[in-house]
Every structure is written in C-alpha cells, then in structure tokens.
mmCIF file of C-alpha atoms in Angstrom:
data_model
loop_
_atom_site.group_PDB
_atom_site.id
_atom_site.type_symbol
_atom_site.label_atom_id
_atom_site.label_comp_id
_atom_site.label_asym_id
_atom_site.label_seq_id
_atom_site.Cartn_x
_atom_site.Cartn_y
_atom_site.Cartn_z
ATOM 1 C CA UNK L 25 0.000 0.000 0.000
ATOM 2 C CA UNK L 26 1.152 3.642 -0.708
ATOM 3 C CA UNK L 27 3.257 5.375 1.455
ATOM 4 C CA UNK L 28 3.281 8.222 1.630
ATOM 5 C CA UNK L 29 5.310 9.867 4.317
ATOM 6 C CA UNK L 30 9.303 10.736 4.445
ATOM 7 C CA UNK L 31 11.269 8.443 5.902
ATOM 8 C CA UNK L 32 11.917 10.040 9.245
ATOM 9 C CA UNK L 33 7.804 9.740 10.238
ATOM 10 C CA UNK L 34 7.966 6.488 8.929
ATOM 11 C CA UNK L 35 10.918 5.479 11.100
ATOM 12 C CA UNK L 36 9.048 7.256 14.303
ATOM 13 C CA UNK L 37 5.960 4.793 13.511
ATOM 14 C CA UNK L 38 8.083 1.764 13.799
ATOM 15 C CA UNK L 39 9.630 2.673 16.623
ATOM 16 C CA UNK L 40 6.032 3.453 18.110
ATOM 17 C CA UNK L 41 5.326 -0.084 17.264
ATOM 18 C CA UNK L 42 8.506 -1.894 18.515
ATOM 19 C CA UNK L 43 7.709 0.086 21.851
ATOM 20 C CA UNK L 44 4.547 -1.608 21.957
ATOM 21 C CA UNK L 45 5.606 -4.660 21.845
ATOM 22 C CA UNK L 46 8.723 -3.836 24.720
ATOM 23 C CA UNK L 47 5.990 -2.888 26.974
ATOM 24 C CA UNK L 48 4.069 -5.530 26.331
ATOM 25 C CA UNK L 49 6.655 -8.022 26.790
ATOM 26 C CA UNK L 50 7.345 -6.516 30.367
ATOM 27 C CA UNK L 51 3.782 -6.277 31.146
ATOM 28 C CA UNK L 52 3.505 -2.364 31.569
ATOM 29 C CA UNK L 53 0.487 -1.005 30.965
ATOM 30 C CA UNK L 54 2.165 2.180 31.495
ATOM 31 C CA UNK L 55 4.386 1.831 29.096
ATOM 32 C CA UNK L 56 2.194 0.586 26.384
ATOM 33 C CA UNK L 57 -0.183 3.286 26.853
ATOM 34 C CA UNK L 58 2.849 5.769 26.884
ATOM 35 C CA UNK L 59 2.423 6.288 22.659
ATOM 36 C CA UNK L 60 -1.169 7.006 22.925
ATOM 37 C CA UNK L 61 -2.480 11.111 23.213
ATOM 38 C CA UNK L 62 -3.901 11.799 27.050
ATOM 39 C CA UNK L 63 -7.394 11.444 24.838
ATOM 40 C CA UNK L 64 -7.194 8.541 22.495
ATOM 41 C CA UNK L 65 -9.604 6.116 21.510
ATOM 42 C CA UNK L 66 -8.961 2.553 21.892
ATOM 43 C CA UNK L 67 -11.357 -0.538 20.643
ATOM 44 C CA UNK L 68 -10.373 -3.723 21.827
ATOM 45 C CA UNK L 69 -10.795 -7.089 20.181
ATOM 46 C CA UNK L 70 -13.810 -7.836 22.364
ATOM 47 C CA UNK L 71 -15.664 -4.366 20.371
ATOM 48 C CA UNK L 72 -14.736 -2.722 23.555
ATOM 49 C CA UNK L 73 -14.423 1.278 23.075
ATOM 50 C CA UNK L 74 -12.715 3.264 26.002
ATOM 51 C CA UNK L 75 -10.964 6.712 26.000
ATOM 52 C CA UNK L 76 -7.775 8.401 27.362
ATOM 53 C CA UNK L 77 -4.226 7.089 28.464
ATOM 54 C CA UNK L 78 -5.398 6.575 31.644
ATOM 55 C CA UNK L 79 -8.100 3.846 30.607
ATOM 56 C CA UNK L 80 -5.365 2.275 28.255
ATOM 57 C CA UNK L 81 -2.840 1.954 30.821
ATOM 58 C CA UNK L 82 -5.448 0.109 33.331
ATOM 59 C CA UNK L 83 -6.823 -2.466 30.443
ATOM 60 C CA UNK L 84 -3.894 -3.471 29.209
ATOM 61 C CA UNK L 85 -2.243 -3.291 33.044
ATOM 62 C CA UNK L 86 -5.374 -6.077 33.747
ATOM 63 C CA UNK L 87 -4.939 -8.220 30.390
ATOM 64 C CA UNK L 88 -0.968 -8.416 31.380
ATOM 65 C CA UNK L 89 -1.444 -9.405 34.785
ATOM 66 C CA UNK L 90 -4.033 -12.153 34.176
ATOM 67 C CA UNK L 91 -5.143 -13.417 30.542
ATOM 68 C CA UNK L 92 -2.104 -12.674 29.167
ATOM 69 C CA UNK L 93 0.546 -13.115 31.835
ATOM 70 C CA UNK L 94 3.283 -14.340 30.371
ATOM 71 C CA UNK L 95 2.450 -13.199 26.437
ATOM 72 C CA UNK L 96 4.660 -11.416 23.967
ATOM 73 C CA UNK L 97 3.274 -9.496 21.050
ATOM 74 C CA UNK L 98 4.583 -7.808 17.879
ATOM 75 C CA UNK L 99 3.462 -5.155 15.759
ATOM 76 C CA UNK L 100 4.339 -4.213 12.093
ATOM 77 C CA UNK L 101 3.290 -1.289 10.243
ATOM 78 C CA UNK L 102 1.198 -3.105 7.200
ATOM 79 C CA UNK L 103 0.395 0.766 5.619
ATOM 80 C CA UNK L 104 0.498 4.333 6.659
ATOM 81 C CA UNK L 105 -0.744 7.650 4.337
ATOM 82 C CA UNK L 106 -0.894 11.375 5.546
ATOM 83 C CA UNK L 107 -4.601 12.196 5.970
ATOM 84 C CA UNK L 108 -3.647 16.069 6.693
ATOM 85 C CA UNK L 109 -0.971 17.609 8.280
ATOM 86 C CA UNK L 110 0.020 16.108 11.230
ATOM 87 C CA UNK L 111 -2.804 13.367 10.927
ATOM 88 C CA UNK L 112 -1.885 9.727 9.806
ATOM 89 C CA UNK L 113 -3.667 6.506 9.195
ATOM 90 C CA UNK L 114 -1.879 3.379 9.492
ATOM 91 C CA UNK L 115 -2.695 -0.466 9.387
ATOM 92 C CA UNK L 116 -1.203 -2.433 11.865
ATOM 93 C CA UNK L 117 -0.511 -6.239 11.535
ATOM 94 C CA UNK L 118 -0.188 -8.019 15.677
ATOM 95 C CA UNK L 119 0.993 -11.175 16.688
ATOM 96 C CA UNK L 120 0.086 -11.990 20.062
ATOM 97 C CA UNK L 121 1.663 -15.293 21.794
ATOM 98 C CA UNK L 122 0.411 -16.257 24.688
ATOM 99 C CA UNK L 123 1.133 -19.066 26.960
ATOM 100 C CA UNK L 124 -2.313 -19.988 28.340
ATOM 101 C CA UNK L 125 -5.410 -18.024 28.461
ATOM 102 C CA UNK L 126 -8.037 -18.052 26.401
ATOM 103 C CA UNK L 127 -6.241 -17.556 23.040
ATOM 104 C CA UNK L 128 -3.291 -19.503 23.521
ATOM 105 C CA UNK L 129 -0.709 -19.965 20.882
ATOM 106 C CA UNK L 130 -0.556 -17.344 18.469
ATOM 107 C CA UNK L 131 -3.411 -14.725 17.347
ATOM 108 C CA UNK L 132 -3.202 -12.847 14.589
ATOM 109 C CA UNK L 133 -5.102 -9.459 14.608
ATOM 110 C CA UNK L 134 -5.038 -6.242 11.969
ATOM 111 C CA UNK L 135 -5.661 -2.776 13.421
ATOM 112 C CA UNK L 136 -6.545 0.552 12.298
ATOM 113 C CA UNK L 137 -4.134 3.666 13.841
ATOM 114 C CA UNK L 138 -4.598 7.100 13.582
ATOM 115 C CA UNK L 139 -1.593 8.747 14.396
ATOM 116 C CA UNK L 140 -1.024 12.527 15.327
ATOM 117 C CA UNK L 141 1.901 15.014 15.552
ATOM 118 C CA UNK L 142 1.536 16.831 18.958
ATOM 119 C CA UNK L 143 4.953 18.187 20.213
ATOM 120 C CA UNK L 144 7.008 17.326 17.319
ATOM 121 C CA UNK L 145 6.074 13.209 18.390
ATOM 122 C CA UNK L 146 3.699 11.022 16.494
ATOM 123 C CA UNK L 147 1.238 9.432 19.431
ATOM 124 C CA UNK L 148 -1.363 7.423 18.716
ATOM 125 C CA UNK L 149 -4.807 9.192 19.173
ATOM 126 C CA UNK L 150 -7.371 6.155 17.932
ATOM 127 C CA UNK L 151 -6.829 2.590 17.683
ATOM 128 C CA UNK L 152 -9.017 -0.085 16.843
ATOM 129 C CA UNK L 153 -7.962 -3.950 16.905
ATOM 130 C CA UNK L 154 -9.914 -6.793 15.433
ATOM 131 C CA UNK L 155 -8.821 -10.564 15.185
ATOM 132 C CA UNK L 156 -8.001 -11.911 11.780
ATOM 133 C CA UNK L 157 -10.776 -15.038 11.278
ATOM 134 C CA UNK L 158 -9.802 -17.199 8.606
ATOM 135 C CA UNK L 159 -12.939 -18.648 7.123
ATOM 136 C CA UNK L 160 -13.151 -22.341 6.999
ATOM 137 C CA UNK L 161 -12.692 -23.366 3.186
ATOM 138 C CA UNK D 12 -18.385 11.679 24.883
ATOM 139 C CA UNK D 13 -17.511 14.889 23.484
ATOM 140 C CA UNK D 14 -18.561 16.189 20.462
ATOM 141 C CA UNK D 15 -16.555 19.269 19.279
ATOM 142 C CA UNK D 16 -18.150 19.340 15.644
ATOM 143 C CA UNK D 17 -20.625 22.056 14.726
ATOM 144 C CA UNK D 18 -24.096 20.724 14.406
ATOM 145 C CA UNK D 19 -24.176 20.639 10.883
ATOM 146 C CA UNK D 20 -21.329 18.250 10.651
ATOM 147 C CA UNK D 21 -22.940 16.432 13.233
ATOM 148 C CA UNK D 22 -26.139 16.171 10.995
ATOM 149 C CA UNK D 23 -23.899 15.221 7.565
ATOM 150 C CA UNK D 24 -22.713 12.128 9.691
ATOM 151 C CA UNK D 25 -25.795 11.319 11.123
ATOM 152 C CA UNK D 26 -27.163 11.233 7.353
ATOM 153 C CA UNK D 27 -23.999 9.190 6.355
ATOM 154 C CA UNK D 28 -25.020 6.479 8.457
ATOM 155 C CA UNK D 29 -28.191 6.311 7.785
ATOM 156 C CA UNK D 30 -27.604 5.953 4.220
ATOM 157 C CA UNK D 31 -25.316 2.903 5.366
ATOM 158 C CA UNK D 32 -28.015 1.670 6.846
ATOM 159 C CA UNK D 33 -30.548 2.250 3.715
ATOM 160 C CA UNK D 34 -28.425 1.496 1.079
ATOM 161 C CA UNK D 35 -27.292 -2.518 3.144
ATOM 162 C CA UNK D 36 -31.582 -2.589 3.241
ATOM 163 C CA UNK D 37 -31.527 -2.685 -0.512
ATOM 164 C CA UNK D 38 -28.626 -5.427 -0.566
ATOM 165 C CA UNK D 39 -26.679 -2.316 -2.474
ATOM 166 C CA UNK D 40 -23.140 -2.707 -2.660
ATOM 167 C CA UNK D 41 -22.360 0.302 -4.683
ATOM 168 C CA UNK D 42 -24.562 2.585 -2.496
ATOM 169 C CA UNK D 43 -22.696 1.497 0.760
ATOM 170 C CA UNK D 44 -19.529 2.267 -0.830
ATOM 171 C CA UNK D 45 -20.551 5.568 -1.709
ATOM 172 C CA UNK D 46 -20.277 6.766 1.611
ATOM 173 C CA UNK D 47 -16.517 6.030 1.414
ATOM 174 C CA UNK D 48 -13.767 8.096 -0.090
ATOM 175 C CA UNK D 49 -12.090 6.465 -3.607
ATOM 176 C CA UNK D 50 -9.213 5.453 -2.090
ATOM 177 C CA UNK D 51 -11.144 4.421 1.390
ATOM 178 C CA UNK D 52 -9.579 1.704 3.912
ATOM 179 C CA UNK D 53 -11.753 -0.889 5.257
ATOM 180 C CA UNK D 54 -11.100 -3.861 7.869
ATOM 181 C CA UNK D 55 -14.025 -6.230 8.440
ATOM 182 C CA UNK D 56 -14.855 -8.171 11.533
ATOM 183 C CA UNK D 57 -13.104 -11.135 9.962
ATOM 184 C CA UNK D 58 -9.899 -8.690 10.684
ATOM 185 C CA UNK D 59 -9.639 -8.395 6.160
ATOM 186 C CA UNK D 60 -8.349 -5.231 5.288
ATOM 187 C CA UNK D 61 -9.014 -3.917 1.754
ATOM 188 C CA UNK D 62 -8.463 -0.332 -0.254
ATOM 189 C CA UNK D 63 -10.932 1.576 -2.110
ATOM 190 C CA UNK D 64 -14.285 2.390 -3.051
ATOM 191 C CA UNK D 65 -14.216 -0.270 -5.552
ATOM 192 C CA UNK D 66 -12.989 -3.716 -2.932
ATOM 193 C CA UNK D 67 -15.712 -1.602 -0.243
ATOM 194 C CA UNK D 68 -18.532 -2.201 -2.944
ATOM 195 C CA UNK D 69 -17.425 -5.444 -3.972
ATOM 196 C CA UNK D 70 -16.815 -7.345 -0.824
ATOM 197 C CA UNK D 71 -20.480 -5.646 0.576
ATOM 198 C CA UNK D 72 -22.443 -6.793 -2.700
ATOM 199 C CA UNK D 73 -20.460 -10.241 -1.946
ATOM 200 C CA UNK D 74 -21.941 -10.682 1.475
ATOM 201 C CA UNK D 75 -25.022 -8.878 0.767
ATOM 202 C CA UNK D 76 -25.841 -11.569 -1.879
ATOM 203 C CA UNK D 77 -24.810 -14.405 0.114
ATOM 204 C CA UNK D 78 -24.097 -14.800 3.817
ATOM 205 C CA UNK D 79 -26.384 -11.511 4.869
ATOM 206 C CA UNK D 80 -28.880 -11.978 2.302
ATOM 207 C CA UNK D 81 -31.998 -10.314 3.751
ATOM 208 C CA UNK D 82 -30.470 -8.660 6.588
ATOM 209 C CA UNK D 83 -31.195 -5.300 8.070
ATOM 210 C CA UNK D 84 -28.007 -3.053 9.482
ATOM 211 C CA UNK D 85 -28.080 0.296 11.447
ATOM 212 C CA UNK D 86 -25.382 2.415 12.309
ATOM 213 C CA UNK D 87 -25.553 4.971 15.450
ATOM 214 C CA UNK D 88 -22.982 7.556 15.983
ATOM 215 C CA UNK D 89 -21.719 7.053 19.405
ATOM 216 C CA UNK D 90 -18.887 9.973 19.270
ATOM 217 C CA UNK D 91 -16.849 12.075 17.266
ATOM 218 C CA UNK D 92 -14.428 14.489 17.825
ATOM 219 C CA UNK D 93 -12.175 16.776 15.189
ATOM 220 C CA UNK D 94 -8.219 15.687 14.963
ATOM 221 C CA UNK D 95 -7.649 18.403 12.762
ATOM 222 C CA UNK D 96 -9.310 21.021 10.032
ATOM 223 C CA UNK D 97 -11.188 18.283 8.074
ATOM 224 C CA UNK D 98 -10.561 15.401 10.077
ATOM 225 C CA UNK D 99 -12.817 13.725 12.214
ATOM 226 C CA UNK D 100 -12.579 10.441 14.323
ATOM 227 C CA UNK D 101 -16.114 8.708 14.945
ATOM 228 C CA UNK D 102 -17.237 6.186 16.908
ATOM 229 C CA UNK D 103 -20.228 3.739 15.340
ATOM 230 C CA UNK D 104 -22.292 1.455 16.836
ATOM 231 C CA UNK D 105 -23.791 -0.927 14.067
ATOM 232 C CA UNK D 106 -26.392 -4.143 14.933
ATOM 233 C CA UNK D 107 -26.806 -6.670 11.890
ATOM 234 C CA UNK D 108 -30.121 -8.620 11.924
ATOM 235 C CA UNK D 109 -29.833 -11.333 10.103
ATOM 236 C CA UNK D 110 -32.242 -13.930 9.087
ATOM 237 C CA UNK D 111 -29.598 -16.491 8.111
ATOM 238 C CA UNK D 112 -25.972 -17.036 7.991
ATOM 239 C CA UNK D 113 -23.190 -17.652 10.167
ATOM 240 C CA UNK D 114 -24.820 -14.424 12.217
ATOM 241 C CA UNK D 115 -28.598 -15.335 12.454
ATOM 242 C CA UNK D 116 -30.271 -12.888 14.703
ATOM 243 C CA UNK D 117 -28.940 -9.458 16.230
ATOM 244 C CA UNK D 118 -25.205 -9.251 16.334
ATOM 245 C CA UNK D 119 -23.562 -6.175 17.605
ATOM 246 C CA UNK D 120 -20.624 -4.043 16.328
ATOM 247 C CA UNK D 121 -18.312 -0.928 17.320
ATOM 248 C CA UNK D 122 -16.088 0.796 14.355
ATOM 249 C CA UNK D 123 -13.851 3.349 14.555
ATOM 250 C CA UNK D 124 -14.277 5.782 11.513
ATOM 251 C CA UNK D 125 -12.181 8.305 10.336
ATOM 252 C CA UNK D 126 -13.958 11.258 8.258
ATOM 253 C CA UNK D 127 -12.801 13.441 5.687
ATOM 254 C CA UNK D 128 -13.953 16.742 4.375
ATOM 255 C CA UNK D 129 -13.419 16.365 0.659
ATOM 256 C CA UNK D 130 -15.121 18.834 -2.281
ATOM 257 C CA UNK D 131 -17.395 20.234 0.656
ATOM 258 C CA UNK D 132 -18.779 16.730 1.576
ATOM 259 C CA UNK D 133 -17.487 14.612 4.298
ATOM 260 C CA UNK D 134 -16.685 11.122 2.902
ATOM 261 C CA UNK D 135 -15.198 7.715 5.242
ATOM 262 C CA UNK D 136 -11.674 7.606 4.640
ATOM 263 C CA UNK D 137 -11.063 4.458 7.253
ATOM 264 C CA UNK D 138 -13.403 2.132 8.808
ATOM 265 C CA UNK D 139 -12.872 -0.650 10.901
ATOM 266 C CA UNK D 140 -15.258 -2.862 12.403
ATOM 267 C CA UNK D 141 -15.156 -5.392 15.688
ATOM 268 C CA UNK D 142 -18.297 -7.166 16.998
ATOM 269 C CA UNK D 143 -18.841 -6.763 20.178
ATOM 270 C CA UNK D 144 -18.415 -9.649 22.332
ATOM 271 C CA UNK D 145 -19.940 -9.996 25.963
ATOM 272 C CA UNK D 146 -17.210 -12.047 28.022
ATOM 273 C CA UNK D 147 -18.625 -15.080 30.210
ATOM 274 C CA UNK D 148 -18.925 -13.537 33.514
#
C-alpha cells in the first residue's frame, strides 16, 4: 500500500510499534499506553471502546497481569498515508503469543491507527484492533 | 463523549449512516460504498483489510448476496471528535439482523471511523469494524 510519508515519520511509527511490543513483553500497561495522546480512543478485540491514556494503561495493566501473563506481542506497520498535516492513518498487523489463556498460541489481529503530531512526536490518538478469522474453506 | 463538531457536521454524519443503513436494506453494494472516499480503507470483523471504493462495494455486494442476504443493518454515531481542520474520528455502533448465515439474529458491532472533508462533503476515509463480544462472567 502507498506510502506516503518521508522516511523520518515512517521510522518514528516503527519505533512506536517496537515500543509496543517492549511494553508488552514486560507487562507495563504504562508503558504501552505511553504512545497514545492523554485522549485517544482505543477498541479492543472484544468491540470494547474506552478513552484516554489513563483507561489504556489500566486495560492493558489487567490483560498483562491475568489473561495474558506471560504473552509477547509484535506489531508491524502493514500501511500508513498522511490524511492532513500532522494526521496519519496506518494499518497495523499483531501477533500476540500467549502461553495460556483463552487464546493460547498465536493470534493474529489487523488494526486501524490514527496517528497525530503533537509536540514534534507522532502518538497514537485512535486505535481499533480486530482478530483476523480465517474462514473455513 | 464529546462532540466538538458544529451541528451541521454532526447532521452530515448522522445522514452518512443512515444511508449505510438504507443502502445494506436494498442489498446495495455500490450505495454502501458511496459513503466512502475512492481510495477508502476498510477492515471487516473477519480482521480483512481492503483499499478503495471499488474492494468496499465489492466485498459488501459479496456478502449482501450471500451470507447476509436479507439482513437489516443500522449504524448509530456514538462519538466524534475533530483531529484536525477536516478530520474527524467517529465512533459507530452498528447491529446486523440477520435472518440467516453464520450471524442469524442481532449481532452487535463498534467501528472506529475516520472522516474526511473532501469537495465540501465529508466522505469515510477508514473504517474498521469489531463485533462486540460480551465475556462469560
């Protein structure tokens, strides 16, 4: 898919995304919710909508620390095209492993990102995650 | 949550949803995809991510004709908010009735749109969709 942004945004997103995973991998909420705006929108494979850093921080804090204790996941930038100045939309492939649970093994999902400039840093002000069914043949 | 969008933007997206809604009534592929910008980005519940107005009216015909033939959707704008001069995030709340398929009866979405303001009319430049699930409790 098209791309395009210069090299140095593009570089910032997949750092975003390897950060996401890092935090992930040591089970900090904090952390993960750390490239998210104070007001983003997050949906959650379960259709789940909640707003702001805070609320990210505490749901993914939760899904560490029980369902997914012990998990890693990745996250590669699939697409990403400037929708205005300082206002990106990116695709975002995930790869979550997890140990037990109830997906355990891997689970593939594909996520929508809208990413904005605010301080000279891209954060992530929406995100919306969805897990990648493969219909039976 | 908050709505920072003048009330006639607020009544252009009400009307874009309820065209959604009319145009998957008639089983009208093209319709629903004329909601969407040309080079629109979709990702369906199966987690299938596909460009343009073009795959957006194909795929829907697909399904409409098949798996959610006879089926009834409606789409309810839950939030939006502007991310910058001609950019809106919005939050949807769709339920499918179906009569058949692999989703008889009411199933419930959430979606995360992203608007844009384009020749005076505001188009869907990104849409993703997640059903909702209830967790056991």
């Amino acid at each position: 898919m098209t791309d395009t942004l210069g090299d140095h945004d593009t570089r910032e997103f997949h750092a975003i995304l390897a950060a996401l995973g890092e935090a992930w991998g040591r089970a900090d909420g904090a952390g993960f919710a750390a490239a998210f705006t104070g007001d983003a929108d997050f949906v959650n494979i379960l259709g789940m909508a909640f707003r702001g850093r805070d609320a990210i921080t505490a749901q993914h804090q939760q899904i560490f620390d029980t369902i997914y204790k012990g998990s890693l996941a990745s996250f590669e930038l699939v697409s990403s095209r400037k929708l205005a100045d300082g206002v990106t939309l990116a695709h975002v492939a995930a790869t979550l492993n997890a140990p037990g649970g109830p997906r355990p093994g891997i689970t593939r999902t594909m996520a929508t990102a809208v990413l904005v400039k605010a301080d000279a840093a891209w954060r992530i002000a929406a995100f919306q995650n969805t897990v990648v069914v493969t219909p039976p043949v």
